[in-house]
Coordinates of C-alpha atoms in Angstrom, one line a residue:
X1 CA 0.0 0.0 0.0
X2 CA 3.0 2.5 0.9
X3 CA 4.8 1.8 -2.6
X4 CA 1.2 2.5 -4.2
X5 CA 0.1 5.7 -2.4
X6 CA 3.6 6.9 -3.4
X7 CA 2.9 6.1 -6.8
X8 CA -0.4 7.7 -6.8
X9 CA 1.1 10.6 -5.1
X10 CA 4.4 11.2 -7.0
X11 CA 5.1 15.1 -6.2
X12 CA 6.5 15.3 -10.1
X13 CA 2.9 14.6 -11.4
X14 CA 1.2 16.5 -9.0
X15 CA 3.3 19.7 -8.7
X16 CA 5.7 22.1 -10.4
X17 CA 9.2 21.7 -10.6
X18 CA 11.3 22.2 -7.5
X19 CA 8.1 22.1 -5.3
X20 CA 7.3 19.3 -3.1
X21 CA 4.3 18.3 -0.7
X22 CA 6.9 19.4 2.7
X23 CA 6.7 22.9 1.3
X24 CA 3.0 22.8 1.3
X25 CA 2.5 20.7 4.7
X26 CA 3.7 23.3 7.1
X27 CA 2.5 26.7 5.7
X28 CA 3.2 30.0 8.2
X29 CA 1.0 30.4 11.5
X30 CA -2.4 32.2 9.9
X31 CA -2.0 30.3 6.0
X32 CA -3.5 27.4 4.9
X33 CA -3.1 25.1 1.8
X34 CA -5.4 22.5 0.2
X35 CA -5.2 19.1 1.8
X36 CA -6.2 15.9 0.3
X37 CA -8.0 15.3 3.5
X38 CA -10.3 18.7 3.3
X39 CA -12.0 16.5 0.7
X40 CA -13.5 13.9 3.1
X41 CA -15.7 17.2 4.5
X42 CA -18.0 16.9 1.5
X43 CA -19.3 14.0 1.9
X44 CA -20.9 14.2 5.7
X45 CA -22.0 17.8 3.8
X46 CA -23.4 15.8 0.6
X47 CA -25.3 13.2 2.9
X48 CA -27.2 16.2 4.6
X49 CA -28.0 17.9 1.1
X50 CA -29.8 14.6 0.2
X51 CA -31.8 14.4 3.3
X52 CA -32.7 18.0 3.4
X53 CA -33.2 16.9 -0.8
X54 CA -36.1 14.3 0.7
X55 CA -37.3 16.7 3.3
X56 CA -37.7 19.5 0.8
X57 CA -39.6 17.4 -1.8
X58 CA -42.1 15.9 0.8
X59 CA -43.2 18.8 2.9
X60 CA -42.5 21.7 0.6
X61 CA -42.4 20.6 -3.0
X62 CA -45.5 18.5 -3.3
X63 CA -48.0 20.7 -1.7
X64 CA -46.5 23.1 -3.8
X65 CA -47.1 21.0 -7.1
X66 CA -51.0 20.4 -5.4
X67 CA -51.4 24.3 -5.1
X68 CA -50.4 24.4 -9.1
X69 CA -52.7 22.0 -9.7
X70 CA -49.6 19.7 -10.5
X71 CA -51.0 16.3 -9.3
X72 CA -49.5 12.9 -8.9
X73 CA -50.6 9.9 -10.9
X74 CA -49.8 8.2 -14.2
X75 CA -51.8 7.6 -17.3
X76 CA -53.7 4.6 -18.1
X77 CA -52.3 1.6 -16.1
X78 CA -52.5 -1.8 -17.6
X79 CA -55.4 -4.4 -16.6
X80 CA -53.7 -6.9 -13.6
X81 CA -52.5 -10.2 -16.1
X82 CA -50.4 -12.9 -14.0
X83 CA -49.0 -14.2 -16.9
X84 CA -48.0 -11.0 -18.7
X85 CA -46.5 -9.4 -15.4
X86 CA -44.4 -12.0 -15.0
X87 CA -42.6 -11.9 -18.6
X88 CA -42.6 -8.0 -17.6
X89 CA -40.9 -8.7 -14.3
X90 CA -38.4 -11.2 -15.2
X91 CA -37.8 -11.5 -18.9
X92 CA -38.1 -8.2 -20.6
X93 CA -40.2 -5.3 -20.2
X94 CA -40.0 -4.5 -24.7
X95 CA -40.9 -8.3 -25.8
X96 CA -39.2 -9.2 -29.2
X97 CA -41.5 -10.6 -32.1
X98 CA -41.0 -14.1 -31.0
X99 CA -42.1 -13.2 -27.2
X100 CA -44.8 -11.0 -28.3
X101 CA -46.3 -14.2 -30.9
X102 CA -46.1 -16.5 -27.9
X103 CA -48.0 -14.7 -25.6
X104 CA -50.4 -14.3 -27.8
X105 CA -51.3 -17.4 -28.4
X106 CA -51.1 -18.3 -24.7
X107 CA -53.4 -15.7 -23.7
X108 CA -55.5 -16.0 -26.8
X109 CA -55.0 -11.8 -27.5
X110 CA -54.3 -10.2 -31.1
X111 CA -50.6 -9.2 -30.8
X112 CA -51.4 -5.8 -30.8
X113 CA -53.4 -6.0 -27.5
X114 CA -50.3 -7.7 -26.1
X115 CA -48.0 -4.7 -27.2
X116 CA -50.7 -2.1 -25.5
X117 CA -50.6 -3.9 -22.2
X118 CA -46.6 -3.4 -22.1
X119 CA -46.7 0.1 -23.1
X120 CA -48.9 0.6 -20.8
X121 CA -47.6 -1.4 -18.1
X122 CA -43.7 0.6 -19.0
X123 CA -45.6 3.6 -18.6
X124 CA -47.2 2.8 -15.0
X125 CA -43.7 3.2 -13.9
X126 CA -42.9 6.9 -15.1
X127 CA -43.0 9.2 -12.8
X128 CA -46.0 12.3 -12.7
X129 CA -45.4 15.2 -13.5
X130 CA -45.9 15.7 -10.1
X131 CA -43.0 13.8 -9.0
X132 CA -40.4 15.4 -11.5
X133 CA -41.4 19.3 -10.5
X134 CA -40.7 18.0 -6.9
X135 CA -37.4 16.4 -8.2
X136 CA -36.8 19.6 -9.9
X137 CA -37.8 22.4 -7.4
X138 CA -35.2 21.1 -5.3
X139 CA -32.1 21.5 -7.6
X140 CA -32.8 25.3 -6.9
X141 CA -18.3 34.1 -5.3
X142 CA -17.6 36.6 -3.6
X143 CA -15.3 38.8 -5.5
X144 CA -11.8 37.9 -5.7
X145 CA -9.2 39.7 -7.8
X146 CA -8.7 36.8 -9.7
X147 CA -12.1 36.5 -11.0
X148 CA -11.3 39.9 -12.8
X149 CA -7.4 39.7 -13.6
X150 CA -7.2 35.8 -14.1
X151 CA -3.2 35.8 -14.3
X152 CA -3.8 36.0 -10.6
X153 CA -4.8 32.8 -10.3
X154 CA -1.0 31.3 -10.9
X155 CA 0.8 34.2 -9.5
X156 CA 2.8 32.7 -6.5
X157 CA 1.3 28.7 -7.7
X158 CA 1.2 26.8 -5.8
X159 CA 1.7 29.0 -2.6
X160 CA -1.6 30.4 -2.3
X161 CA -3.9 30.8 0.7
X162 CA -6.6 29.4 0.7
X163 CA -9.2 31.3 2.1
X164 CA -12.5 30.3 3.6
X165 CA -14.8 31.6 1.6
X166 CA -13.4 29.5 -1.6
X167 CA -13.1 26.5 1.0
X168 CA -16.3 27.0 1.8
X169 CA -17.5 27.5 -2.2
X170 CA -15.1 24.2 -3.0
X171 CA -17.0 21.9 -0.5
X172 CA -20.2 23.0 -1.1
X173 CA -20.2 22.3 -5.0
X174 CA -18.6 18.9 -4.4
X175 CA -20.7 18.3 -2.2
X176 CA -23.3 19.0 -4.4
X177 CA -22.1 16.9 -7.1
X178 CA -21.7 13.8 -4.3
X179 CA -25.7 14.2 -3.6
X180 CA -26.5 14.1 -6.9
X181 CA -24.4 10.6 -7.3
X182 CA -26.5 9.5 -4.1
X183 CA -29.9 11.0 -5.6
X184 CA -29.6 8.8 -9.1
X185 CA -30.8 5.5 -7.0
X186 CA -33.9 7.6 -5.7
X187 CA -34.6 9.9 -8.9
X188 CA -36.8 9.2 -11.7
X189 CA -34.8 6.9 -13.7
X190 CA -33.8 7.7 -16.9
X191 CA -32.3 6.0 -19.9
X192 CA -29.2 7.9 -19.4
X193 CA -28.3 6.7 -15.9
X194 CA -25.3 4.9 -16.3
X195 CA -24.2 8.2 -18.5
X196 CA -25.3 10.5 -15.9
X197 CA -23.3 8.4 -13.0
X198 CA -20.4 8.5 -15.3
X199 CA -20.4 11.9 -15.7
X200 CA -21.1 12.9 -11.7
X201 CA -18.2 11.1 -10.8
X202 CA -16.1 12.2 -13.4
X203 CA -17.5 15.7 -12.3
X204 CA -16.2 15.1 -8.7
X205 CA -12.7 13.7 -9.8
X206 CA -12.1 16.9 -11.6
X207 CA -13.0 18.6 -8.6
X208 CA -10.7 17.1 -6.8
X209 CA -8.7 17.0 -8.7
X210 CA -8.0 20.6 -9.0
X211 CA -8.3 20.9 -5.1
X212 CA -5.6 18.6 -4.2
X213 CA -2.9 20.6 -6.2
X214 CA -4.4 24.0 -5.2
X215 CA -5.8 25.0 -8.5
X216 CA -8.4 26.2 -6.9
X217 CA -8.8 30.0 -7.9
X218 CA -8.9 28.8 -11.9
X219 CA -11.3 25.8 -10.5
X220 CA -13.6 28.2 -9.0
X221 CA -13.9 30.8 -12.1
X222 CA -14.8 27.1 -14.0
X223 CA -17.7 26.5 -11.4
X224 CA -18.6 30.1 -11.8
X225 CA -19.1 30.1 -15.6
X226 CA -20.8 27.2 -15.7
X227 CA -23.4 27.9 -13.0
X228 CA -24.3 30.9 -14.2
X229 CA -27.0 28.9 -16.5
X230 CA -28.0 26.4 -14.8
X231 CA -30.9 27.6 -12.2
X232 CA -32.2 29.1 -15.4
X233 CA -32.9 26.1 -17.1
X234 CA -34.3 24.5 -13.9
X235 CA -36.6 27.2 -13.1
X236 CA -37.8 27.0 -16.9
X237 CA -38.4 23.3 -16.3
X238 CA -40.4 24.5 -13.3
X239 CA -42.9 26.6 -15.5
X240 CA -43.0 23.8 -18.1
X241 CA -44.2 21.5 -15.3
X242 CA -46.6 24.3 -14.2
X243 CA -48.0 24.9 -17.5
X244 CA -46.9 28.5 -17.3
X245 CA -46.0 29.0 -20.9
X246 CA -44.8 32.0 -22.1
X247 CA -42.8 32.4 -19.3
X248 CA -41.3 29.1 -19.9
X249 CA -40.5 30.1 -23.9
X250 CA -38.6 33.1 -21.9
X251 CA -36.6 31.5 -19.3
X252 CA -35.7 28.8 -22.1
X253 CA -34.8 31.9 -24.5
X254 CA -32.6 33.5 -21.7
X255 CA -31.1 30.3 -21.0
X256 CA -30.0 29.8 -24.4
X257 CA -28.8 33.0 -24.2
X258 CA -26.7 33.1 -21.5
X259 CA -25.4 29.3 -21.6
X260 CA -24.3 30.4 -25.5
X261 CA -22.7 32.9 -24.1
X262 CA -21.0 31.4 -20.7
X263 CA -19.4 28.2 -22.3
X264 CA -18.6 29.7 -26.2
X265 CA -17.6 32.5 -25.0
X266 CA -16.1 33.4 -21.8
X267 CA -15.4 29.9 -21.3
X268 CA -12.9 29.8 -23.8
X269 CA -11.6 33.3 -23.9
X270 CA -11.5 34.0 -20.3
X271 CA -10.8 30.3 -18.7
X272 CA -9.2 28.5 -21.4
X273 CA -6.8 31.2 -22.2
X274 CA -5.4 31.5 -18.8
X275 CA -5.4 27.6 -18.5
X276 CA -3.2 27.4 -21.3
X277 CA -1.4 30.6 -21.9
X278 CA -1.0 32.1 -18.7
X279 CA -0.4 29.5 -16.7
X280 CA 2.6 28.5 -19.3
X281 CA 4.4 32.0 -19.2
X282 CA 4.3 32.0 -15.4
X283 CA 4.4 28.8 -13.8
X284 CA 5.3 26.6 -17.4
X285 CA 3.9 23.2 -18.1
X286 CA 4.1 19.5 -15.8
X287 CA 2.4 16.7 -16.0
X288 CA -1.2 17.5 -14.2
X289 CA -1.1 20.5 -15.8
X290 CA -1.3 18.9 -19.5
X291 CA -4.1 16.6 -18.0
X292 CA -5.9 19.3 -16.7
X293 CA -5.6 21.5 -20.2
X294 CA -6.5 18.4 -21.8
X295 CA -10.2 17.6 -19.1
X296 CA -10.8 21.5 -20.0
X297 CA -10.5 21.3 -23.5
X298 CA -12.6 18.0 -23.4
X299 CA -15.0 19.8 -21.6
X300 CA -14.6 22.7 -24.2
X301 CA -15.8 20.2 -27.0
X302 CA -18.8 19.0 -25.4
X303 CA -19.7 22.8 -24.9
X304 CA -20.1 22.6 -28.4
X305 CA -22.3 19.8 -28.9
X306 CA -24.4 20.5 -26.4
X307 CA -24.9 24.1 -27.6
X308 CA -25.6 22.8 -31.0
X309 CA -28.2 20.3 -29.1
X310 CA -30.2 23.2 -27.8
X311 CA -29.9 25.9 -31.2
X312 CA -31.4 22.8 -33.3
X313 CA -33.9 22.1 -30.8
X314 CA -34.7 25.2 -30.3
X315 CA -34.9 26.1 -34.0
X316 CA -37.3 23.2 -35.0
X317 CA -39.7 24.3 -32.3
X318 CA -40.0 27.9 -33.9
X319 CA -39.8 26.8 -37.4
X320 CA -42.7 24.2 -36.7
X321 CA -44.7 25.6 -34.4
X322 CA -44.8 22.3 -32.3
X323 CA -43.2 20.0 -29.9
X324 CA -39.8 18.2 -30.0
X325 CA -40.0 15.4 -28.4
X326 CA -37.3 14.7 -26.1
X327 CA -35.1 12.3 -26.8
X328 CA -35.2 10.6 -23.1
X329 CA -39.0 11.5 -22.6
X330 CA -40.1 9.7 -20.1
X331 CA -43.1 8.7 -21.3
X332 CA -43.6 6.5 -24.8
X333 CA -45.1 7.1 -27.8
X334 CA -47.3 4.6 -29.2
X335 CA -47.3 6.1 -32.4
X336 CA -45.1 3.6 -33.8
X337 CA -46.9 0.8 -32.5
X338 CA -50.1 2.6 -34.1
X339 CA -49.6 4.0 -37.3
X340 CA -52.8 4.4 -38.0
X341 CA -53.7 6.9 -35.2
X342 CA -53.3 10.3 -35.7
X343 CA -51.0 12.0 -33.5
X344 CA -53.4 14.3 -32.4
X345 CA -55.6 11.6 -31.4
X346 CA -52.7 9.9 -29.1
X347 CA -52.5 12.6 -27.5
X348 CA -55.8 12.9 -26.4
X349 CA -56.4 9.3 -26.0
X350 CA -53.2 9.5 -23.3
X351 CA -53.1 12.6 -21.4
X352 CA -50.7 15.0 -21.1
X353 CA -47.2 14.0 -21.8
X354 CA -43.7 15.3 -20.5
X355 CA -43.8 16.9 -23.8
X356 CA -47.1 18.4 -23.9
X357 CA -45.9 22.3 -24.1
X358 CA -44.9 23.7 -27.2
X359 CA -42.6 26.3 -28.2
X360 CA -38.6 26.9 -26.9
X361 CA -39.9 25.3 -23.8
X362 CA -39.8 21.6 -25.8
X363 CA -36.0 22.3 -26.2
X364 CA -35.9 22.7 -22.0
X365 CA -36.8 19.0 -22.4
X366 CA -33.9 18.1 -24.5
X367 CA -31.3 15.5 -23.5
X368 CA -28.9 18.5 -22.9
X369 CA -30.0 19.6 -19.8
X370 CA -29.6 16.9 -18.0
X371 CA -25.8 17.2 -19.1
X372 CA -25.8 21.3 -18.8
X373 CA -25.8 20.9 -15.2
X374 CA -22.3 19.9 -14.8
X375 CA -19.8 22.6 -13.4
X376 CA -17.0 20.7 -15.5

């Protein structure tokens, strides 16, 4: 174990040239570096976002939903069949052909009644509407010179203070990001779960990442820039759920807005730039420093798509006039399994669906936002 955790923490990796972890152990009386250990704080912190998470939801967020006339409840639920709930328990919950022609002639029902009584039986487990405002109502720096003259974030590297307020910022977002790994196994699961793990813990890596070799002033103007969108987007979801249209189309629009302009942007010009330029002229280049160039630029890249994501979503919805269904609705279509039915008619033969708002609201529905979210 010794000859690994000296591997893991080889000081040539981890820090500059001529700089070792002794320097940063014993700092002056009054000055404080990072600590590998600080990091252990979040996660006592992240258990007690969660609960507060559960708390929140039951006594505040659903009565809330109820007084917008936001209720819980699913569509039509599929008639009780022993035989049929067992091949949806244990075998698969989307029959193939060959299941589907089976059961059919076990149960003496035309295959298409067979394929309507596991829609509707995949659709008895979706959440309400109800259920994802709640989730949602729940997701709702000071000024440091470096935030405004960003070569101060590697003047002195790795010798800088850390203060308490950016301790204090630092724990709270990993925190943060730790709940939301914990909150997955309770949330309203989503096609994208193993994706969404993936990317909390990768989110929480970099984190710490960044904390353990005091890159924290560049970390925070990351988590700065990238949480300037998010609420918006959360709160837009919020109306969406509420049916409060217009003023969904308008957070969605100021969303786009300022995400466009937060990670194309200033992302690039004012992060990136300092990552890679400054940082090279004053404190030059080692080994976590190309990894951490390299994560930012990654992250740079998926900017991108996820911009493009939202402007074609958001472009379809004006240029049609209608929905865009989103891609991870949690709700299915049956249109496929019913070509014959007008889509109008589906719709009114089913209920409301997630996607039952129109305008640039649809695109607050898109796959994207569950990835916007990430503060790396």
């Amino acid at each position: 174990m010794a000859a690994l955790s000296a591997w893991f923490w080889n000081e040539r990796f981890w820090l500059p040239h001529n700089v070792t972890w002794a320097d940063l152990a014993d700092p002056v009386p009054g000055v404080e570096y990072p600590k590998a250990g600080h990091l252990l704080t979040a996660l006592p912190l992240a258990l007690g976002i969660f609960a507060v998470r559960i708390l929140f939801e039951r006594f505040f967020a659903s009565p809330c939903a109820q007084s917008l006339h936001i209720h819980p409840g699913v569509g039509r639920k599929a008639h009780p069949n022993a035989v049929l709930e067992k091949v949806f328990t244990s075998i698969a919950k989307n029959p193939d052909s060959h299941h589907l022609d089976g059961l059919s002639k076990q149960l003496d029902w035309e295959v298409r009644k067979v394929q309507h009584w596991f829609r509707h039986r995949r659709n008895q487990d979706k959440p309400s509407t109800h259920t994802k405002f709640c989730e949602t109502l729940c997701r709702l720096e000071h000024t440091s010179p470096w935030m405004w003259d960003t070569r101060q974030c590697w003047y002195g590297y790795p010798y800088q203070v850390m203060t308490p307020g950016l301790y204090h910022y630092y724990m709270t977002e990993l925190a943060f990001y730790w709940s939301l790994m914990f909150s997955q196994f309770t949330d309203i699961k989503r096609k994208d779960f193993l994706v969404m793990f993936i990317h909390h813990l990768a989110t929480v890596s970099l984190i710490s990442f960044s904390y353990v070799n005091n890159m924290v002033r560049i970390g925070s103007l990351v988590m700065c820039v990238h949480d300037a969108s998010d609420f918006l987007l959360e709160v837009a979801k919020l109306a969406n759920y509420a049916k409060y249209q217009h003023l969904c189309d308008f957070l969605f629009i100021v969303f786009s807005v300022v995400f466009f302009i937060t990670r194309l942007v200033i992302y690039p010009i004012w992060v990136l730039n300092s990552t890679m330029f400054e940082s090279w002229t004053i404190v030059g280049p080692y080994p976590s420093w190309w990894l951490f160039n390299f994560l930012l630029l990654v992250l740079q890249v998926l900017h991108i798509i996820w911009s493009y994501l939202i402007a074609r979503i958001a472009v379809k919805a004006m240029l049609r006039g209608k929905v865009c269904n989103d891609v991870r609705s949690d709700i299915e279509s049956s249109s496929e399994e019913e070509p014959d039915v007008p889509r109008e008619g589906l719709k009114a033969s089913h209920g409301p669906r997630e996607n039952g708002t129109n305008g640039h609201c649809a695109a607050a529905k898109a796959r994207v936002q569950s990835h916007s979210h990430s503060s790396w």
